[in-house]
XYZ file of N, CA, C and O in Angstrom:
600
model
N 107.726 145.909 5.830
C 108.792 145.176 5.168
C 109.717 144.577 6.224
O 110.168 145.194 7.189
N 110.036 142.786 5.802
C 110.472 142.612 7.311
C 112.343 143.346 6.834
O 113.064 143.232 7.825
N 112.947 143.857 5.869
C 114.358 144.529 6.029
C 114.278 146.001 7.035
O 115.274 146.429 7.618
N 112.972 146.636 7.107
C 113.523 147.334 8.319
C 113.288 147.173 9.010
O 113.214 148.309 9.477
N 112.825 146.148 10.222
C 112.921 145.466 11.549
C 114.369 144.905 11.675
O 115.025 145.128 12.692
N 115.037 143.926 10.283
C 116.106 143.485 10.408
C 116.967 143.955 10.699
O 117.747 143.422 11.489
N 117.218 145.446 10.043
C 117.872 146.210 9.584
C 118.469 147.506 10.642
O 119.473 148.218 10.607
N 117.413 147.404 11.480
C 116.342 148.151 12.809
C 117.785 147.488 13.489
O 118.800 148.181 13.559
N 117.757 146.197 13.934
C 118.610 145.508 14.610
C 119.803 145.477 14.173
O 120.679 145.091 14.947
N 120.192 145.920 12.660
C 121.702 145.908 12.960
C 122.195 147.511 12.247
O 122.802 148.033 11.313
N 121.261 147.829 13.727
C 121.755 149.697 13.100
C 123.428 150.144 13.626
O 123.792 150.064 14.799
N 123.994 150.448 12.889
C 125.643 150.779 13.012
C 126.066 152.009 12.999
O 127.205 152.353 12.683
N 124.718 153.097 13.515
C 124.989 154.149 13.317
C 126.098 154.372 14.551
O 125.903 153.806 15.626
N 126.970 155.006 14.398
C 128.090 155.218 15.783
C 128.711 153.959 16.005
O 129.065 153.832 17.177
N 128.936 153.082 15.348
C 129.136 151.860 15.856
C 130.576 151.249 15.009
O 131.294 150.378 15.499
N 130.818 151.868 13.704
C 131.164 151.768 12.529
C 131.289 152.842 11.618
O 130.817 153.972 11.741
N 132.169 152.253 10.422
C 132.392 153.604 8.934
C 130.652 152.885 8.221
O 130.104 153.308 7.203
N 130.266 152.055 8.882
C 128.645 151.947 7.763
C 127.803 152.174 8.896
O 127.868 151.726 10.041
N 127.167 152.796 8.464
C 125.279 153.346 9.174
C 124.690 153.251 8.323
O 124.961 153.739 7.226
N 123.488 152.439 8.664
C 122.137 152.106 8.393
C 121.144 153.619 8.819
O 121.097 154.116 9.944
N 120.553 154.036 7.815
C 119.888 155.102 7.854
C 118.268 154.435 7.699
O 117.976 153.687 6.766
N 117.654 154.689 8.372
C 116.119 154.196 8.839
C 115.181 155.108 7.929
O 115.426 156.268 7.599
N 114.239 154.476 7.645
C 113.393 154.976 6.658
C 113.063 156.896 6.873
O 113.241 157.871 6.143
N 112.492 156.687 8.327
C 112.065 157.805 8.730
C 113.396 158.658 9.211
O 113.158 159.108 10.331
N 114.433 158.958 8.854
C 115.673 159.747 8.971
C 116.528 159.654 7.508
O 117.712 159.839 7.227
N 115.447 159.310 6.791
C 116.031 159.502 5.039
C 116.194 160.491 4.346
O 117.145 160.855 3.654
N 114.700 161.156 4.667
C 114.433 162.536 3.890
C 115.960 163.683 4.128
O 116.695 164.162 3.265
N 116.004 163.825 5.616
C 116.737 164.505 6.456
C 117.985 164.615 6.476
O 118.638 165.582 6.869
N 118.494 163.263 5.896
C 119.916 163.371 5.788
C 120.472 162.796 3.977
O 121.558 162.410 3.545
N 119.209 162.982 3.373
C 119.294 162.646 1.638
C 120.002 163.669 1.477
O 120.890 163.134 0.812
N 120.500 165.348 1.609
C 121.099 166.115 0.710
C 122.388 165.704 1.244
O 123.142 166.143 0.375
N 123.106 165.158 2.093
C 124.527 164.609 2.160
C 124.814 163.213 0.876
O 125.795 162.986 0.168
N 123.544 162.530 0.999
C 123.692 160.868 0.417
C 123.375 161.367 -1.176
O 124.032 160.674 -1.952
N 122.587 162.329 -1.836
C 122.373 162.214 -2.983
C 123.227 161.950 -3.698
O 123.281 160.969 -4.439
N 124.510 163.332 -3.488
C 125.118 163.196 -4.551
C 125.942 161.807 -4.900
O 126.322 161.479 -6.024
N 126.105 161.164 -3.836
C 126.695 160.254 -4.344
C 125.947 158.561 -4.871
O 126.379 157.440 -5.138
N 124.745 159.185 -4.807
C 123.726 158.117 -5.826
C 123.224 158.270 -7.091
O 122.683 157.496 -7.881
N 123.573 159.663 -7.121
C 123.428 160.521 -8.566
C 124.977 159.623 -9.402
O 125.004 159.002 -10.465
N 126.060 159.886 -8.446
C 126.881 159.790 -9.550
C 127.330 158.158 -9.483
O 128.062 157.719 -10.370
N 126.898 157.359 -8.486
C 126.659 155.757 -8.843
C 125.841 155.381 -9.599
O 125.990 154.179 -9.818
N 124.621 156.029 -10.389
C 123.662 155.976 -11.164
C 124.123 156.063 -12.648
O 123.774 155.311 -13.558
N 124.970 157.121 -12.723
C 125.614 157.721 -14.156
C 126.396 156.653 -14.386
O 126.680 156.307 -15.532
N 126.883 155.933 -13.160
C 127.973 154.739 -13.753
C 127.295 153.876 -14.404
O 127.726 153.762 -15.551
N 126.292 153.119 -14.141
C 125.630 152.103 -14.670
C 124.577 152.421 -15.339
O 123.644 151.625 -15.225
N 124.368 153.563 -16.182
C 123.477 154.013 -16.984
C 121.829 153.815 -16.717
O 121.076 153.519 -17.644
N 121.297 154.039 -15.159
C 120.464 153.641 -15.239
C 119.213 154.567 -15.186
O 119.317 155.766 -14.928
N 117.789 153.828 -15.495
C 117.064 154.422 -15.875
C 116.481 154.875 -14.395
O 115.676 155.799 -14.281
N 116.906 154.232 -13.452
C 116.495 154.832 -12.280
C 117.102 156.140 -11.622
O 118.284 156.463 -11.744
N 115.945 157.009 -10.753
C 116.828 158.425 -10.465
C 116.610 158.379 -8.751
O 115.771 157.816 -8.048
N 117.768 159.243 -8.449
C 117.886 159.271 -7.047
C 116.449 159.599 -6.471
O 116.250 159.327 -5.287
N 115.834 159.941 -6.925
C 114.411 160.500 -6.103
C 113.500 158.778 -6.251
O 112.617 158.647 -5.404
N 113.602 158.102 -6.794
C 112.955 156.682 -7.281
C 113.815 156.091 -5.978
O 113.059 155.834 -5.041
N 115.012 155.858 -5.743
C 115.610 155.475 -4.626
C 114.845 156.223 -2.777
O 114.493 155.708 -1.715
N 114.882 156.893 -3.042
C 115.131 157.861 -1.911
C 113.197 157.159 -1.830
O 113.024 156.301 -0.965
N 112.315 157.434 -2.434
C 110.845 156.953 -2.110
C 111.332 155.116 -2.099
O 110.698 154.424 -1.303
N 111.822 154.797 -2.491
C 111.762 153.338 -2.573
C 112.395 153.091 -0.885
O 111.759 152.278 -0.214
N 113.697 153.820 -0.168
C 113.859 153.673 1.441
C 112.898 154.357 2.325
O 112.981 153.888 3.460
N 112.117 155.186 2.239
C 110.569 156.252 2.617
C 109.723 154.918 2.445
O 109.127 154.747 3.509
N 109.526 154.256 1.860
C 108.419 153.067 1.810
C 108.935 151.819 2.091
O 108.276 150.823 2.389
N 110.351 151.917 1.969
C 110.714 150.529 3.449
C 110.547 149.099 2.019
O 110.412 147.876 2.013
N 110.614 149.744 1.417
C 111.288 148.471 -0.084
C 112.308 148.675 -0.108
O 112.915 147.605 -0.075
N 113.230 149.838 -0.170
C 114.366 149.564 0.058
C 115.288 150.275 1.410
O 114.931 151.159 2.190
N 116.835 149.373 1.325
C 117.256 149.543 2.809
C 118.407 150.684 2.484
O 118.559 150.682 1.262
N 119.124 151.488 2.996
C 120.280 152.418 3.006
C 121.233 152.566 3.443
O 121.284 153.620 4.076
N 122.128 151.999 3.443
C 123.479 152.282 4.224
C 124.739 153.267 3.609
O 125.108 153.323 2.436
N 125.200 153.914 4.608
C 126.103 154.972 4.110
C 127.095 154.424 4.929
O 127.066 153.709 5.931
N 128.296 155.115 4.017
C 129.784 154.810 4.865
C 130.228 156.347 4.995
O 130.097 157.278 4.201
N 130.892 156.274 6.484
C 131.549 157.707 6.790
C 129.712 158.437 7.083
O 129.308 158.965 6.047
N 128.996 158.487 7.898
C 127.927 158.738 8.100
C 127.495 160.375 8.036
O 126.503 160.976 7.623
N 129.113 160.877 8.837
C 128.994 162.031 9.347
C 129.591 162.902 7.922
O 129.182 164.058 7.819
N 130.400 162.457 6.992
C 130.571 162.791 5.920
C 130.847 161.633 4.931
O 131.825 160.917 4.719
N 129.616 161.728 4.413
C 129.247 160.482 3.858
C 130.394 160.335 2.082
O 130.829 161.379 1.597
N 130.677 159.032 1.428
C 131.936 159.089 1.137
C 131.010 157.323 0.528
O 131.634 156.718 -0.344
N 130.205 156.932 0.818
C 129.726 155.682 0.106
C 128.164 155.071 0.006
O 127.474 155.007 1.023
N 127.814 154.761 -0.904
C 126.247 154.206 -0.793
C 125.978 152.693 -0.984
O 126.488 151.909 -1.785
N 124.927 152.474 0.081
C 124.791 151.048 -0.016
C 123.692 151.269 -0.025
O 123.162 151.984 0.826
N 122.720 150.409 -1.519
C 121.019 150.375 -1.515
C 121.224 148.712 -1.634
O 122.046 148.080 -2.298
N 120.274 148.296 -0.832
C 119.857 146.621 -0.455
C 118.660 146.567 -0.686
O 118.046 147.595 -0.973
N 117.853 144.965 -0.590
C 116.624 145.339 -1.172
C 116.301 143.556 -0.537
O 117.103 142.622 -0.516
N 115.174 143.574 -0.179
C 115.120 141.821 0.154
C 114.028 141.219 -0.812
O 112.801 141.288 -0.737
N 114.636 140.762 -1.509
C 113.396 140.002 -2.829
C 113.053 138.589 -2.227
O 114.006 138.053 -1.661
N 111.827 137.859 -2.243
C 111.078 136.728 -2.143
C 110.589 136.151 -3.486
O 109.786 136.791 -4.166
N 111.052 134.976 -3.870
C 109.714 134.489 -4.643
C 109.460 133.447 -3.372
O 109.935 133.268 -2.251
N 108.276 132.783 -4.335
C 107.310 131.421 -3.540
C 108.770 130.701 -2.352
O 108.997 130.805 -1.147
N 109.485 129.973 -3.544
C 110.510 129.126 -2.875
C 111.557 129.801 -1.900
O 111.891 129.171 -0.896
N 111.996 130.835 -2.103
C 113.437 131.327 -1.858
C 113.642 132.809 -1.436
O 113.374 133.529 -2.397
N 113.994 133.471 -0.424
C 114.542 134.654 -0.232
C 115.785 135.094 -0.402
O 116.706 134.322 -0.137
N 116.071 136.450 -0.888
C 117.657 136.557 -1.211
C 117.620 138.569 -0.828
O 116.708 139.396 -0.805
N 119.199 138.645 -0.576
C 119.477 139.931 -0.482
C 119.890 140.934 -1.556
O 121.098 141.002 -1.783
N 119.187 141.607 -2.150
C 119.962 142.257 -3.470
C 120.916 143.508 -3.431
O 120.351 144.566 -3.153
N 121.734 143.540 -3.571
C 122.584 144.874 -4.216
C 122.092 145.751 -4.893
O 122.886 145.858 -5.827
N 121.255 146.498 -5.054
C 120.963 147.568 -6.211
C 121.834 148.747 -6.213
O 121.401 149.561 -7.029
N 122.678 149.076 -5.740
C 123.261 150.218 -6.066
C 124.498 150.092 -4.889
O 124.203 149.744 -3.746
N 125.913 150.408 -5.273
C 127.014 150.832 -4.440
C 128.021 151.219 -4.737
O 128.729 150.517 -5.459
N 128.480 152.528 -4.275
C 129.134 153.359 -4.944
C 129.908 153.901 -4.015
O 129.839 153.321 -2.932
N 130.953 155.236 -4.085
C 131.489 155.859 -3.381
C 132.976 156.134 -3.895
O 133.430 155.590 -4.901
N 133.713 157.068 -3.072
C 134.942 156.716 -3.042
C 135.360 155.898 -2.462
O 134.625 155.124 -1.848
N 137.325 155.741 -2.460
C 138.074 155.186 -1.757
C 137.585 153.812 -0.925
O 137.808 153.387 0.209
N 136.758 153.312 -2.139
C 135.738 152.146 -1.731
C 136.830 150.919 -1.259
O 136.252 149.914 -0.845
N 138.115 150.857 -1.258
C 139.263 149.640 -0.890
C 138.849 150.271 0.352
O 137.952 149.579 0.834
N 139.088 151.220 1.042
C 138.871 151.363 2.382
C 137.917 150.871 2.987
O 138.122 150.261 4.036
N 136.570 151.028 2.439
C 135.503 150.145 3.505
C 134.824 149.042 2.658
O 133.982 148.413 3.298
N 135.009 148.611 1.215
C 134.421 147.603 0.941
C 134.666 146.176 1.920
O 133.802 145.311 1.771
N 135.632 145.917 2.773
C 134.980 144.739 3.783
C 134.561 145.019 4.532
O 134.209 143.980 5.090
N 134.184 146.041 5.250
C 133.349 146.225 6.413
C 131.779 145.988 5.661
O 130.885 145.250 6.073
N 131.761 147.063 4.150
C 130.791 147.031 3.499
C 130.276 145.549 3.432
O 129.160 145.146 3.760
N 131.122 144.971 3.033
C 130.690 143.347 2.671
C 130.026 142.266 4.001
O 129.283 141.293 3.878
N 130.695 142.951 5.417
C 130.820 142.474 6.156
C 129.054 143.149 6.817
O 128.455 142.750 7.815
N 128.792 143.809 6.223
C 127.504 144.644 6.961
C 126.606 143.906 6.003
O 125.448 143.709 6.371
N 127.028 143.431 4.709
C 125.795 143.056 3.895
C 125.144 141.381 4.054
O 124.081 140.763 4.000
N 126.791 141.158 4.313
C 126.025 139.202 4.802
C 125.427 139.269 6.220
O 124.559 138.429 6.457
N 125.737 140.096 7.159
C 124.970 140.191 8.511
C 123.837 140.486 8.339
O 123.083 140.229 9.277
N 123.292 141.077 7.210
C 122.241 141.962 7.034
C 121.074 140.041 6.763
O 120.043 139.543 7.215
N 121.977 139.744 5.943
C 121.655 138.773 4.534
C 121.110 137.418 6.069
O 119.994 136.964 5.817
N 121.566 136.981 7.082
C 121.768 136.158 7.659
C 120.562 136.608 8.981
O 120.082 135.775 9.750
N 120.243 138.085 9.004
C 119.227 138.342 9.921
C 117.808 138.088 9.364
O 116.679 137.760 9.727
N 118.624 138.479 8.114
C 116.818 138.147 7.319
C 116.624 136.892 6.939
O 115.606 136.669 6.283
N 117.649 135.644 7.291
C 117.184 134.271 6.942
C 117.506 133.810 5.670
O 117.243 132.671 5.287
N 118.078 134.675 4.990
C 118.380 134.216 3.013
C 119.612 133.471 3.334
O 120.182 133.509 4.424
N 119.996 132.757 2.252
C 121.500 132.289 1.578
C 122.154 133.063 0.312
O 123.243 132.826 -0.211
N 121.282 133.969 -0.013
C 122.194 134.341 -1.114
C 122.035 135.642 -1.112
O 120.963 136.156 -0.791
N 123.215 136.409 -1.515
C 123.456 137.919 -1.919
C 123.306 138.164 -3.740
O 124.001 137.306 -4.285
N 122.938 138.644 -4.289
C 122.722 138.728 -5.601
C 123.199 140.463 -5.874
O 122.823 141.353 -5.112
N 123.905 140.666 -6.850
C 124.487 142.088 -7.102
C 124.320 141.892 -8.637
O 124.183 140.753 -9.083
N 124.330 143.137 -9.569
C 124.026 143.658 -10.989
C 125.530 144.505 -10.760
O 125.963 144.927 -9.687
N 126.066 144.592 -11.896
C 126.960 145.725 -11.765
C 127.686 145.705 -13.236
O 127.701 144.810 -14.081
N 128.178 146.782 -13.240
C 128.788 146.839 -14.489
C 130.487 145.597 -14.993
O 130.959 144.798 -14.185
N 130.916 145.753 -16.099
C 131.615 145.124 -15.904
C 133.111 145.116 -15.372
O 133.973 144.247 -15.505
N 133.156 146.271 -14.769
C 134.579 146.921 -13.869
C 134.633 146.317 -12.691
O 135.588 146.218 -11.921
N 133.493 145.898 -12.593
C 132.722 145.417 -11.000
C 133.755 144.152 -11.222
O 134.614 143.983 -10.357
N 133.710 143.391 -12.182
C 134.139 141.616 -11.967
C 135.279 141.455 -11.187
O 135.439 140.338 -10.695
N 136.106 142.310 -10.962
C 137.188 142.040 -10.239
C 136.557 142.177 -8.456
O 136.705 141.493 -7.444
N 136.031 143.077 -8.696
C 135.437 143.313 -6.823
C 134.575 142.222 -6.341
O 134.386 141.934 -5.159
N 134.044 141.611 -7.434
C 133.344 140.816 -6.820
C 133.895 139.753 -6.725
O 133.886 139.309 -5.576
N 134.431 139.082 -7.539
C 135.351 137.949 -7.476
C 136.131 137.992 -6.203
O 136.201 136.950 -5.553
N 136.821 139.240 -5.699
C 137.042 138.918 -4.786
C 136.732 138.913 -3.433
O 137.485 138.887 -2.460
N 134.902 138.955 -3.542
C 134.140 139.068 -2.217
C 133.698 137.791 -2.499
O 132.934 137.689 -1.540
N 133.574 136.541 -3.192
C 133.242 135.479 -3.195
C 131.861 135.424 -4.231
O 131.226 134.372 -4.295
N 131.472 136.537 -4.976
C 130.397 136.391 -6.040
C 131.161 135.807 -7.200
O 132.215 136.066 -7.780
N 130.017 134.743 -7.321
C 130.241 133.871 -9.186
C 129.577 134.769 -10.009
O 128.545 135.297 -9.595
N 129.945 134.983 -10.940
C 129.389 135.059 -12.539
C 127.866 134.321 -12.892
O 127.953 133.358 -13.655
N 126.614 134.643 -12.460
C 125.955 133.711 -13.118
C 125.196 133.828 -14.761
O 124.717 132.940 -15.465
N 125.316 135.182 -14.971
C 124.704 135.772 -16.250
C 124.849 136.614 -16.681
O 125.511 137.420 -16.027
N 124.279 137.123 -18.284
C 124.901 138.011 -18.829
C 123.485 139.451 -18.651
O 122.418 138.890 -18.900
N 123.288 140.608 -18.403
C 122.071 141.456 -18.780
C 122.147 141.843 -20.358
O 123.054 142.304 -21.051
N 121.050 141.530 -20.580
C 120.845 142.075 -22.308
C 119.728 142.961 -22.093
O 118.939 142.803 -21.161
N 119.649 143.884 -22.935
C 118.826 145.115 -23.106
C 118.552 145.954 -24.619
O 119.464 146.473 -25.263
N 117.231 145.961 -24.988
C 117.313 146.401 -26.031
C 115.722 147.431 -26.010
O 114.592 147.115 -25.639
N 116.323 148.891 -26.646
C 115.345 149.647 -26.514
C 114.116 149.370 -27.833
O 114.507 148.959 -28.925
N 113.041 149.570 -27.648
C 112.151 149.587 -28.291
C 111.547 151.410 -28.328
O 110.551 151.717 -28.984
């Protein structure tokens, strides 16, 4: 996957409140990061579970960044989607506390991320508490998610 070569290159471990945690140093340091993907999960009701995450950065589909490394305090899951035409950086999951404290560094780690891998666009899902945070990181509104169980 080319996000962990990219990703490889903008490792911030010691460098910063965000570290990039590498596929192969996931397993090892998951019982600090769970809990707080467990309880970013419960926010947005999703059908995905921390163990679906945790194999999805183990297989290098998806990327990991933590804030506060050494006592971890935030989660960042990224993800680099392609179709035919277009590459983009996705948001799938970000959570934490006292997230005013590092959401611009956070933001600031995700367009570097977004700009190594060659995309123009960041794309995020989030609930609707989110609209204010994002609005003021420069995300538009483009749609609504609808969902209906069968």
């Amino acid at each position: 996957c080319a996000c962990y070569s990219v990703c490889h290159l903008v490792d911030y471990t010691g460098k910063g409140m965000i570290a990039y945690i590498p596929a192969d140093k996931a397993k090892e340091t998951w019982h600090t990061i769970e809990p707080l993907v467990q309880k970013s999960l419960r926010g947005i009701e999703s059908e995905v579970t921390p163990d679906d995450i945790l194999d999805g950065v183990i297989d290098r589909n998806l990327m990991l960044l933590v804030v506060e490394p050494e006592s971890p305090i935030g989660v960042i899951i990224l993800s680099h989607k392609r179709t035919p035409q277009i590459g983009f950086l996705e948001i799938d999951l970000i959570g934490g506390t006292d997230m005013a404290k590092w959401m611009t560094e956070a933001h600031n780690a995700i367009i570097l991320i977004a700009k190594k891998l060659g995309v123009s666009k960041v794309k995020a899902l989030g609930r609707k508490g989110w609209h204010k945070h994002a609005a003021a990181l420069g995300f538009q509104p483009k749609r609504t998610l609808f969902e209906m169980e069968i």
